[in-house]
mmCIF file of C-alpha atoms in Angstrom:
data_model
loop_
_atom_site.group_PDB
_atom_site.id
_atom_site.type_symbol
_atom_site.label_atom_id
_atom_site.label_comp_id
_atom_site.label_asym_id
_atom_site.label_seq_id
_atom_site.Cartn_x
_atom_site.Cartn_y
_atom_site.Cartn_z
ATOM 1 C CA UNK A 1 44.738 128.092 183.926
ATOM 2 C CA UNK A 2 47.426 130.256 181.638
ATOM 3 C CA UNK A 3 48.235 133.486 183.357
ATOM 4 C CA UNK A 4 49.451 136.169 180.618
ATOM 5 C CA UNK A 5 52.461 138.870 181.499
ATOM 6 C CA UNK A 6 51.321 142.382 181.358
ATOM 7 C CA UNK A 7 52.634 145.121 179.010
ATOM 8 C CA UNK A 8 54.891 146.505 181.769
ATOM 9 C CA UNK A 9 56.177 143.132 182.562
ATOM 10 C CA UNK A 10 56.649 142.162 178.576
ATOM 11 C CA UNK A 11 58.477 145.635 178.380
ATOM 12 C CA UNK A 12 61.085 144.628 181.186
ATOM 13 C CA UNK A 13 61.800 141.373 179.418
ATOM 14 C CA UNK A 14 62.556 142.953 176.195
ATOM 15 C CA UNK A 15 64.451 145.782 177.883
ATOM 16 C CA UNK A 16 66.893 143.325 179.645
ATOM 17 C CA UNK A 17 67.216 141.425 176.191
ATOM 18 C CA UNK A 18 68.017 144.645 174.303
ATOM 19 C CA UNK A 19 70.776 145.345 176.833
ATOM 20 C CA UNK A 20 72.293 141.569 176.178
ATOM 21 C CA UNK A 21 72.180 142.513 172.494
ATOM 22 C CA UNK A 22 74.169 145.480 172.955
ATOM 23 C CA UNK A 23 76.766 143.397 174.295
ATOM 24 C CA UNK A 24 76.786 140.976 171.319
ATOM 25 C CA UNK A 25 77.635 137.686 172.996
ATOM 26 C CA UNK A 26 77.835 135.799 170.130
ATOM 27 C CA UNK A 27 81.209 137.401 169.154
ATOM 28 C CA UNK A 28 82.517 135.416 172.353
ATOM 29 C CA UNK A 29 80.759 132.509 172.684
ATOM 30 C CA UNK A 30 79.806 129.595 170.524
ATOM 31 C CA UNK A 31 76.441 127.685 170.604
ATOM 32 C CA UNK A 32 78.382 124.798 172.508
ATOM 33 C CA UNK A 33 79.945 127.178 175.016
ATOM 34 C CA UNK A 34 77.341 127.017 178.035
ATOM 35 C CA UNK A 35 77.426 129.702 180.379
ATOM 36 C CA UNK A 36 76.057 128.736 183.904
ATOM 37 C CA UNK A 37 74.002 130.929 186.400
ATOM 38 C CA UNK A 38 73.973 129.532 189.836
ATOM 39 C CA UNK A 39 72.119 131.172 192.803
ATOM 40 C CA UNK A 40 71.318 127.973 194.731
ATOM 41 C CA UNK A 41 71.391 124.429 194.526
ATOM 42 C CA UNK A 42 73.977 122.976 191.647
ATOM 43 C CA UNK A 43 70.730 121.141 189.973
ATOM 44 C CA UNK A 44 69.092 124.671 189.687
ATOM 45 C CA UNK A 45 71.467 126.008 187.930
ATOM 46 C CA UNK A 46 70.413 127.756 184.528
ATOM 47 C CA UNK A 47 72.511 126.877 181.562
ATOM 48 C CA UNK A 48 72.834 129.582 178.570
ATOM 49 C CA UNK A 49 73.437 128.795 175.148
ATOM 50 C CA UNK A 50 74.474 131.837 172.781
ATOM 51 C CA UNK A 51 73.418 131.211 169.173
ATOM 52 C CA UNK A 52 74.911 133.313 166.222
ATOM 53 C CA UNK A 53 78.522 132.853 166.167
ATOM 54 C CA UNK A 54 79.473 132.065 162.683
ATOM 55 C CA UNK A 55 75.699 132.113 161.720
ATOM 56 C CA UNK A 56 72.698 134.774 160.986
ATOM 57 C CA UNK A 57 70.416 133.074 163.139
ATOM 58 C CA UNK A 58 70.875 135.155 166.709
ATOM 59 C CA UNK A 59 69.431 134.369 169.833
ATOM 60 C CA UNK A 60 69.792 133.160 173.596
ATOM 61 C CA UNK A 61 68.469 130.067 175.170
ATOM 62 C CA UNK A 62 67.741 129.274 178.504
ATOM 63 C CA UNK A 63 67.915 125.674 180.298
ATOM 64 C CA UNK A 64 66.599 125.351 183.608
ATOM 65 C CA UNK A 65 68.319 123.023 185.834
ATOM 66 C CA UNK A 66 69.903 119.473 185.262
ATOM 67 C CA UNK A 67 67.025 118.307 183.124
ATOM 68 C CA UNK A 68 67.423 121.580 180.947
ATOM 69 C CA UNK A 69 71.035 120.823 180.598
ATOM 70 C CA UNK A 70 70.010 117.409 179.739
ATOM 71 C CA UNK A 71 67.964 118.562 176.826
ATOM 72 C CA UNK A 72 70.779 120.545 175.344
ATOM 73 C CA UNK A 73 72.874 117.388 175.536
ATOM 74 C CA UNK A 74 70.177 115.723 173.415
ATOM 75 C CA UNK A 75 70.666 118.286 170.965
ATOM 76 C CA UNK A 76 74.244 118.243 171.057
ATOM 77 C CA UNK A 77 74.100 114.697 170.423
ATOM 78 C CA UNK A 78 71.418 113.972 168.021
ATOM 79 C CA UNK A 79 73.898 112.878 165.411
ATOM 80 C CA UNK A 80 75.592 110.425 167.339
ATOM 81 C CA UNK A 81 72.124 109.178 168.750
ATOM 82 C CA UNK A 82 70.776 109.183 165.223
ATOM 83 C CA UNK A 83 67.891 111.381 166.493
ATOM 84 C CA UNK A 84 65.587 113.345 163.998
ATOM 85 C CA UNK A 85 65.853 117.097 164.062
ATOM 86 C CA UNK A 86 61.877 117.336 164.879
ATOM 87 C CA UNK A 87 62.469 114.640 167.523
ATOM 88 C CA UNK A 88 65.323 116.435 168.996
ATOM 89 C CA UNK A 89 63.725 119.930 168.527
ATOM 90 C CA UNK A 90 60.267 119.332 169.920
ATOM 91 C CA UNK A 91 61.756 117.122 173.044
ATOM 92 C CA UNK A 92 63.334 120.349 174.450
ATOM 93 C CA UNK A 93 62.096 122.095 177.528
ATOM 94 C CA UNK A 94 63.749 125.635 177.139
ATOM 95 C CA UNK A 95 62.740 129.360 176.949
ATOM 96 C CA UNK A 96 64.529 131.000 173.905
ATOM 97 C CA UNK A 97 64.785 134.353 172.676
ATOM 98 C CA UNK A 98 65.339 134.842 168.999
ATOM 99 C CA UNK A 99 66.411 138.009 166.765
ATOM 100 C CA UNK A 100 64.696 137.377 163.631
ATOM 101 C CA UNK A 101 62.614 138.350 160.581
ATOM 102 C CA UNK A 102 59.334 140.030 161.084
ATOM 103 C CA UNK A 103 57.325 137.056 159.559
ATOM 104 C CA UNK A 104 58.684 134.562 162.103
ATOM 105 C CA UNK A 105 56.564 136.388 164.783
ATOM 106 C CA UNK A 106 52.993 135.570 165.404
ATOM 107 C CA UNK A 107 50.563 138.872 165.353
ATOM 108 C CA UNK A 108 50.311 138.861 168.771
ATOM 109 C CA UNK A 109 54.302 139.297 169.275
ATOM 110 C CA UNK A 110 54.008 141.846 166.641
ATOM 111 C CA UNK A 111 51.149 143.485 168.370
ATOM 112 C CA UNK A 112 53.259 143.633 171.463
ATOM 113 C CA UNK A 113 56.530 145.011 170.002
ATOM 114 C CA UNK A 114 54.005 147.542 168.826
ATOM 115 C CA UNK A 115 52.720 148.677 172.037
ATOM 116 C CA UNK A 116 55.931 148.728 173.730
ATOM 117 C CA UNK A 117 57.021 151.240 171.154
ATOM 118 C CA UNK A 118 60.105 149.149 169.725
ATOM 119 C CA UNK A 119 60.919 149.566 165.498
ATOM 120 C CA UNK A 120 62.809 147.277 164.087
ATOM 121 C CA UNK A 121 63.734 147.127 160.635
ATOM 122 C CA UNK A 122 65.870 144.639 158.373
ATOM 123 C CA UNK A 123 66.922 140.970 158.737
ATOM 124 C CA UNK A 124 67.422 139.497 162.037
ATOM 125 C CA UNK A 125 66.425 142.278 164.033
ATOM 126 C CA UNK A 126 63.057 141.326 165.494
ATOM 127 C CA UNK A 127 63.092 140.303 169.009
ATOM 128 C CA UNK A 128 60.628 137.539 170.019
ATOM 129 C CA UNK A 129 60.361 134.777 172.511
ATOM 130 C CA UNK A 130 59.506 131.389 172.667
ATOM 131 C CA UNK A 131 58.616 128.908 175.195
ATOM 132 C CA UNK A 132 59.601 124.716 174.046
ATOM 133 C CA UNK A 133 58.031 122.071 176.116
ATOM 134 C CA UNK A 134 57.951 118.411 175.420
ATOM 135 C CA UNK A 135 54.436 117.390 173.882
ATOM 136 C CA UNK A 136 53.473 121.272 172.988
ATOM 137 C CA UNK A 137 54.271 123.265 169.953
ATOM 138 C CA UNK A 138 56.443 126.079 170.763
ATOM 139 C CA UNK A 139 54.379 129.039 172.101
ATOM 140 C CA UNK A 140 54.628 132.511 173.271
ATOM 141 C CA UNK A 141 55.873 132.671 177.124
ATOM 142 C CA UNK A 142 53.381 133.112 180.124
ATOM 143 C CA UNK A 143 53.554 135.362 183.070
ATOM 144 C CA UNK A 144 55.967 133.068 185.129
ATOM 145 C CA UNK A 145 58.037 132.132 182.332
ATOM 146 C CA UNK A 146 58.432 136.195 181.583
ATOM 147 C CA UNK A 147 59.179 136.995 184.952
ATOM 148 C CA UNK A 148 62.004 134.232 185.181
ATOM 149 C CA UNK A 149 63.538 135.029 181.864
ATOM 150 C CA UNK A 150 63.698 138.969 183.022
ATOM 151 C CA UNK A 151 65.633 137.321 186.231
ATOM 152 C CA UNK A 152 67.665 135.235 183.841
ATOM 153 C CA UNK A 153 68.935 137.897 181.691
ATOM 154 C CA UNK A 154 69.574 140.456 184.530
ATOM 155 C CA UNK A 155 72.332 137.888 185.762
ATOM 156 C CA UNK A 156 72.972 136.919 182.589
ATOM 157 C CA UNK A 157 74.419 140.441 181.902
ATOM 158 C CA UNK A 158 76.272 140.856 184.977
ATOM 159 C CA UNK A 159 77.787 137.546 184.070
ATOM 160 C CA UNK A 160 79.010 138.982 180.654
ATOM 161 C CA UNK A 161 80.161 142.041 182.342
ATOM 162 C CA UNK A 162 82.325 140.022 184.704
ATOM 163 C CA UNK A 163 83.709 137.742 182.104
ATOM 164 C CA UNK A 164 84.752 140.878 180.006
ATOM 165 C CA UNK A 165 86.047 142.910 182.948
ATOM 166 C CA UNK A 166 88.135 139.925 184.468
ATOM 167 C CA UNK A 167 89.299 139.171 180.651
ATOM 168 C CA UNK A 168 88.568 135.631 181.572
ATOM 169 C CA UNK A 169 89.336 132.579 179.167
ATOM 170 C CA UNK A 170 87.503 129.252 179.424
ATOM 171 C CA UNK A 171 88.614 126.066 177.859
ATOM 172 C CA UNK A 172 85.087 125.052 176.776
ATOM 173 C CA UNK A 173 86.388 122.392 174.389
ATOM 174 C CA UNK A 174 87.814 120.516 177.599
ATOM 175 C CA UNK A 175 84.049 120.066 178.836
ATOM 176 C CA UNK A 176 84.089 123.199 181.127
ATOM 177 C CA UNK A 177 81.600 125.945 181.498
ATOM 178 C CA UNK A 178 81.643 129.663 182.401
ATOM 179 C CA UNK A 179 79.727 129.559 185.961
ATOM 180 C CA UNK A 180 78.504 132.599 187.464
ATOM 181 C CA UNK A 181 77.759 131.696 191.180
ATOM 182 C CA UNK A 182 76.388 133.283 194.253
ATOM 183 C CA UNK A 183 78.589 132.634 197.372
ATOM 184 C CA UNK A 184 75.805 131.598 199.798
ATOM 185 C CA UNK A 185 78.188 132.995 202.747
ATOM 186 C CA UNK A 186 78.872 136.262 201.452
ATOM 187 C CA UNK A 187 76.098 136.854 199.130
ATOM 188 C CA UNK A 188 78.575 137.854 196.259
ATOM 189 C CA UNK A 189 78.677 136.991 192.707
ATOM 190 C CA UNK A 190 81.742 135.382 191.113
ATOM 191 C CA UNK A 191 82.530 133.907 187.790
ATOM 192 C CA UNK A 192 84.863 130.858 187.414
ATOM 193 C CA UNK A 193 85.844 127.940 184.835
ATOM 194 C CA UNK A 194 84.048 124.927 186.220
ATOM 195 C CA UNK A 195 83.124 121.418 184.617
ATOM 196 C CA UNK A 196 80.024 120.665 183.067
ATOM 197 C CA UNK A 197 78.255 118.251 185.444
ATOM 198 C CA UNK A 198 77.585 115.663 182.923
ATOM 199 C CA UNK A 199 78.373 115.753 178.862
ATOM 200 C CA UNK A 200 76.122 113.061 177.404
ATOM 201 C CA UNK A 201 72.756 112.670 177.193
ATOM 202 C CA UNK A 202 71.106 110.950 179.998
ATOM 203 C CA UNK A 203 68.116 108.425 179.243
ATOM 204 C CA UNK A 204 66.295 105.816 181.080
ATOM 205 C CA UNK A 205 65.515 102.297 180.691
ATOM 206 C CA UNK A 206 61.729 102.004 181.094
ATOM 207 C CA UNK A 207 61.401 99.083 183.108
ATOM 208 C CA UNK A 208 58.301 96.575 183.131
ATOM 209 C CA UNK A 209 57.479 95.465 186.592
ATOM 210 C CA UNK A 210 54.040 93.931 185.835
ATOM 211 C CA UNK A 211 54.734 90.078 186.214
ATOM 212 C CA UNK A 212 51.654 88.859 184.907
ATOM 213 C CA UNK A 213 52.357 90.641 181.686
ATOM 214 C CA UNK A 214 56.007 89.355 181.636
ATOM 215 C CA UNK A 215 54.302 85.629 181.933
ATOM 216 C CA UNK A 216 52.058 86.346 178.851
ATOM 217 C CA UNK A 217 54.804 87.615 176.996
ATOM 218 C CA UNK A 218 56.994 84.701 177.521
ATOM 219 C CA UNK A 219 54.594 82.306 176.493
ATOM 220 C CA UNK A 220 53.338 84.118 173.438
ATOM 221 C CA UNK A 221 53.364 82.597 170.156
ATOM 222 C CA UNK A 222 56.547 83.195 167.925
ATOM 223 C CA UNK A 223 56.815 84.153 164.423
ATOM 224 C CA UNK A 224 59.387 85.464 161.826
ATOM 225 C CA UNK A 225 58.200 89.217 160.982
ATOM 226 C CA UNK A 226 60.681 91.837 161.868
ATOM 227 C CA UNK A 227 58.791 94.883 163.237
ATOM 228 C CA UNK A 228 60.277 98.371 163.236
ATOM 229 C CA UNK A 229 59.192 101.070 165.774
ATOM 230 C CA UNK A 230 59.477 104.793 166.042
ATOM 231 C CA UNK A 231 58.433 107.686 167.904
ATOM 232 C CA UNK A 232 58.233 110.957 165.903
ATOM 233 C CA UNK A 233 56.836 114.577 166.816
ATOM 234 C CA UNK A 234 54.430 115.875 163.970
ATOM 235 C CA UNK A 235 55.471 119.145 164.171
ATOM 236 C CA UNK A 236 52.171 120.306 164.092
ATOM 237 C CA UNK A 237 50.108 122.796 166.214
ATOM 238 C CA UNK A 238 46.872 121.228 167.548
ATOM 239 C CA UNK A 239 44.051 123.338 169.295
ATOM 240 C CA UNK A 240 42.422 121.740 172.477
ATOM 241 C CA UNK A 241 40.454 123.742 175.164
ATOM 242 C CA UNK A 242 41.743 121.070 177.583
ATOM 243 C CA UNK A 243 45.239 122.707 177.288
ATOM 244 C CA UNK A 244 46.290 126.260 177.428
ATOM 245 C CA UNK A 245 48.864 126.162 174.500
ATOM 246 C CA UNK A 246 48.848 123.976 171.021
ATOM 247 C CA UNK A 247 49.714 120.574 171.587
ATOM 248 C CA UNK A 248 52.068 118.503 169.111
ATOM 249 C CA UNK A 249 51.352 115.139 168.796
ATOM 250 C CA UNK A 250 53.889 112.550 168.970
ATOM 251 C CA UNK A 251 53.455 109.243 166.874
ATOM 252 C CA UNK A 252 54.341 105.811 167.993
ATOM 253 C CA UNK A 253 54.729 103.859 165.155
ATOM 254 C CA UNK A 254 54.966 100.154 164.560
ATOM 255 C CA UNK A 255 55.575 98.637 161.051
ATOM 256 C CA UNK A 256 56.609 95.559 159.233
ATOM 257 C CA UNK A 257 59.928 95.628 157.495
ATOM 258 C CA UNK A 258 59.574 94.591 153.887
ATOM 259 C CA UNK A 259 55.950 94.929 153.469
ATOM 260 C CA UNK A 260 55.958 98.285 154.532
ATOM 261 C CA UNK A 261 52.712 97.613 156.466
ATOM 262 C CA UNK A 262 51.879 99.875 159.531
ATOM 263 C CA UNK A 263 50.297 98.013 161.854
ATOM 264 C CA UNK A 264 49.953 100.613 164.672
ATOM 265 C CA UNK A 265 50.074 104.415 164.745
ATOM 266 C CA UNK A 266 49.305 105.814 168.204
ATOM 267 C CA UNK A 267 49.251 109.768 169.065
ATOM 268 C CA UNK A 268 50.069 111.387 172.147
ATOM 269 C CA UNK A 269 48.438 113.709 174.441
ATOM 270 C CA UNK A 270 50.559 116.748 175.407
ATOM 271 C CA UNK A 271 51.090 115.008 178.717
ATOM 272 C CA UNK A 272 51.984 111.392 177.403
ATOM 273 C CA UNK A 273 54.936 110.139 177.641
ATOM 274 C CA UNK A 274 55.728 108.710 173.947
ATOM 275 C CA UNK A 275 58.286 106.177 175.450
ATOM 276 C CA UNK A 276 55.110 104.739 177.802
ATOM 277 C CA UNK A 277 52.929 104.943 175.075
ATOM 278 C CA UNK A 278 54.760 102.960 172.450
ATOM 279 C CA UNK A 279 55.766 100.318 175.246
ATOM 280 C CA UNK A 280 51.930 99.961 175.636
ATOM 281 C CA UNK A 281 51.401 99.452 171.859
ATOM 282 C CA UNK A 282 53.801 96.894 171.605
ATOM 283 C CA UNK A 283 53.076 94.095 173.963
ATOM 284 C CA UNK A 284 49.363 94.446 172.707
ATOM 285 C CA UNK A 285 50.451 93.492 169.476
ATOM 286 C CA UNK A 286 52.757 90.590 170.646
ATOM 287 C CA UNK A 287 49.819 88.990 172.462
ATOM 288 C CA UNK A 288 47.464 89.405 169.565
ATOM 289 C CA UNK A 289 49.749 88.340 166.525
ATOM 290 C CA UNK A 290 52.794 86.687 168.420
ATOM 291 C CA UNK A 291 56.273 87.649 169.169
ATOM 292 C CA UNK A 292 58.257 88.945 166.111
ATOM 293 C CA UNK A 293 61.886 87.477 165.721
ATOM 294 C CA UNK A 294 63.214 91.009 165.707
ATOM 295 C CA UNK A 295 62.382 94.697 166.525
ATOM 296 C CA UNK A 296 64.420 97.141 164.656
ATOM 297 C CA UNK A 297 64.615 100.814 166.159
ATOM 298 C CA UNK A 298 67.277 103.549 164.876
ATOM 299 C CA UNK A 299 68.331 105.067 168.604
ATOM 300 C CA UNK A 300 69.281 103.885 171.818
ATOM 301 C CA UNK A 301 66.251 106.355 173.513
ATOM 302 C CA UNK A 302 63.461 103.647 171.664
ATOM 303 C CA UNK A 303 65.695 100.750 172.375
ATOM 304 C CA UNK A 304 65.734 101.801 176.050
ATOM 305 C CA UNK A 305 62.034 101.690 175.965
ATOM 306 C CA UNK A 306 61.349 98.359 174.303
ATOM 307 C CA UNK A 307 64.222 96.322 175.761
ATOM 308 C CA UNK A 308 62.310 94.849 178.562
ATOM 309 C CA UNK A 309 59.431 94.014 176.300
ATOM 310 C CA UNK A 310 61.684 92.451 173.839
ATOM 311 C CA UNK A 311 63.583 90.485 176.276
ATOM 312 C CA UNK A 312 60.222 89.105 177.934
ATOM 313 C CA UNK A 313 59.199 87.928 174.502
ATOM 314 C CA UNK A 314 62.485 86.745 173.613
ATOM 315 C CA UNK A 315 62.638 88.931 170.577
ATOM 316 C CA UNK A 316 65.974 90.129 169.372
ATOM 317 C CA UNK A 317 66.274 93.927 169.629
ATOM 318 C CA UNK A 318 68.319 95.767 167.086
ATOM 319 C CA UNK A 319 69.738 99.095 166.794
ATOM 320 C CA UNK A 320 69.859 100.044 162.945
ATOM 321 C CA UNK A 321 70.862 103.160 160.847
ATOM 322 C CA UNK A 322 67.196 103.498 159.038
ATOM 323 C CA UNK A 323 63.797 101.974 158.969
ATOM 324 C CA UNK A 324 62.310 100.472 156.158
ATOM 325 C CA UNK A 325 58.688 100.855 156.730
ATOM 326 C CA UNK A 326 58.794 103.889 158.689
ATOM 327 C CA UNK A 327 60.052 106.745 156.868
ATOM 328 C CA UNK A 328 59.422 110.691 156.170
ATOM 329 C CA UNK A 329 56.824 110.186 153.813
ATOM 330 C CA UNK A 330 54.694 108.402 155.968
ATOM 331 C CA UNK A 331 55.051 110.760 159.025
ATOM 332 C CA UNK A 332 54.001 113.445 156.678
ATOM 333 C CA UNK A 333 50.839 111.636 155.952
ATOM 334 C CA UNK A 334 50.042 112.359 159.492
ATOM 335 C CA UNK A 335 51.106 115.701 159.752
ATOM 336 C CA UNK A 336 49.002 116.430 156.849
ATOM 337 C CA UNK A 337 45.950 115.441 159.032
ATOM 338 C CA UNK A 338 46.561 118.498 161.146
#
């Protein structure tokens, strides 16, 4: 069950963020210059991306742990991976602080600001927070997230002050970060230049272990059609009493190249893995209609999901730049239903 933060707890977070804004970290750091805060294990490091340098959108994004860093790497390499903006943004798990415009805030966020006594005027001055979670629509922080973000910001402020007072420079372009780390023996915090744990997006291949399914796919009839497969988040806020925040369905879609016929379109629940959903759709189609000559996808993430299935059905899997049957207009039709 969702637990909301008290006004006092929100006040502590707004105070911490306001102090950070006074430091104007976007004057020193680009959004790709990561700052790591490590209190315990390396895998639990919180990574910060500072938004605003060279732009008018100011903010601070906290990526928690190595899984959060991996989300950042997906975002950083989206063009190389040929991922859509929607898929990339809505696959993120992070806690974000923005200084935006009044109209960007929800009524609840504006009410919190009013109760705290803050008065913002002008463009890119309104402070608000969002929680991003794959399968869900960006939403207001809950109580545990507010408390964590407050702690993170307190340490980030210390890190920025250390960076400034020690006149540090970091070669961020060499895949390094500014790491502010607690010494486990002395309890003292110290900043240093350190290599990033990894520098590319790490995706996993979906492995099919069902031997009976493998036999069925291998013996399925063949045809000459070319199928196209994709996964895209709708970017729509869907309310459901089962969940404590709005969902954001991902559509797992399979179409026929050339004809433009959409053969299957399945929507995920918030807790469902879109890759697993797509991996369930394609075998069912193969066993019903026969194995296609080729399956086309636009990125290595979708390819990793379907690689085993295509191999078992003797179907050629190709990564192409774009899909004929699945385009933005098709996805928009589904978005229009919410």
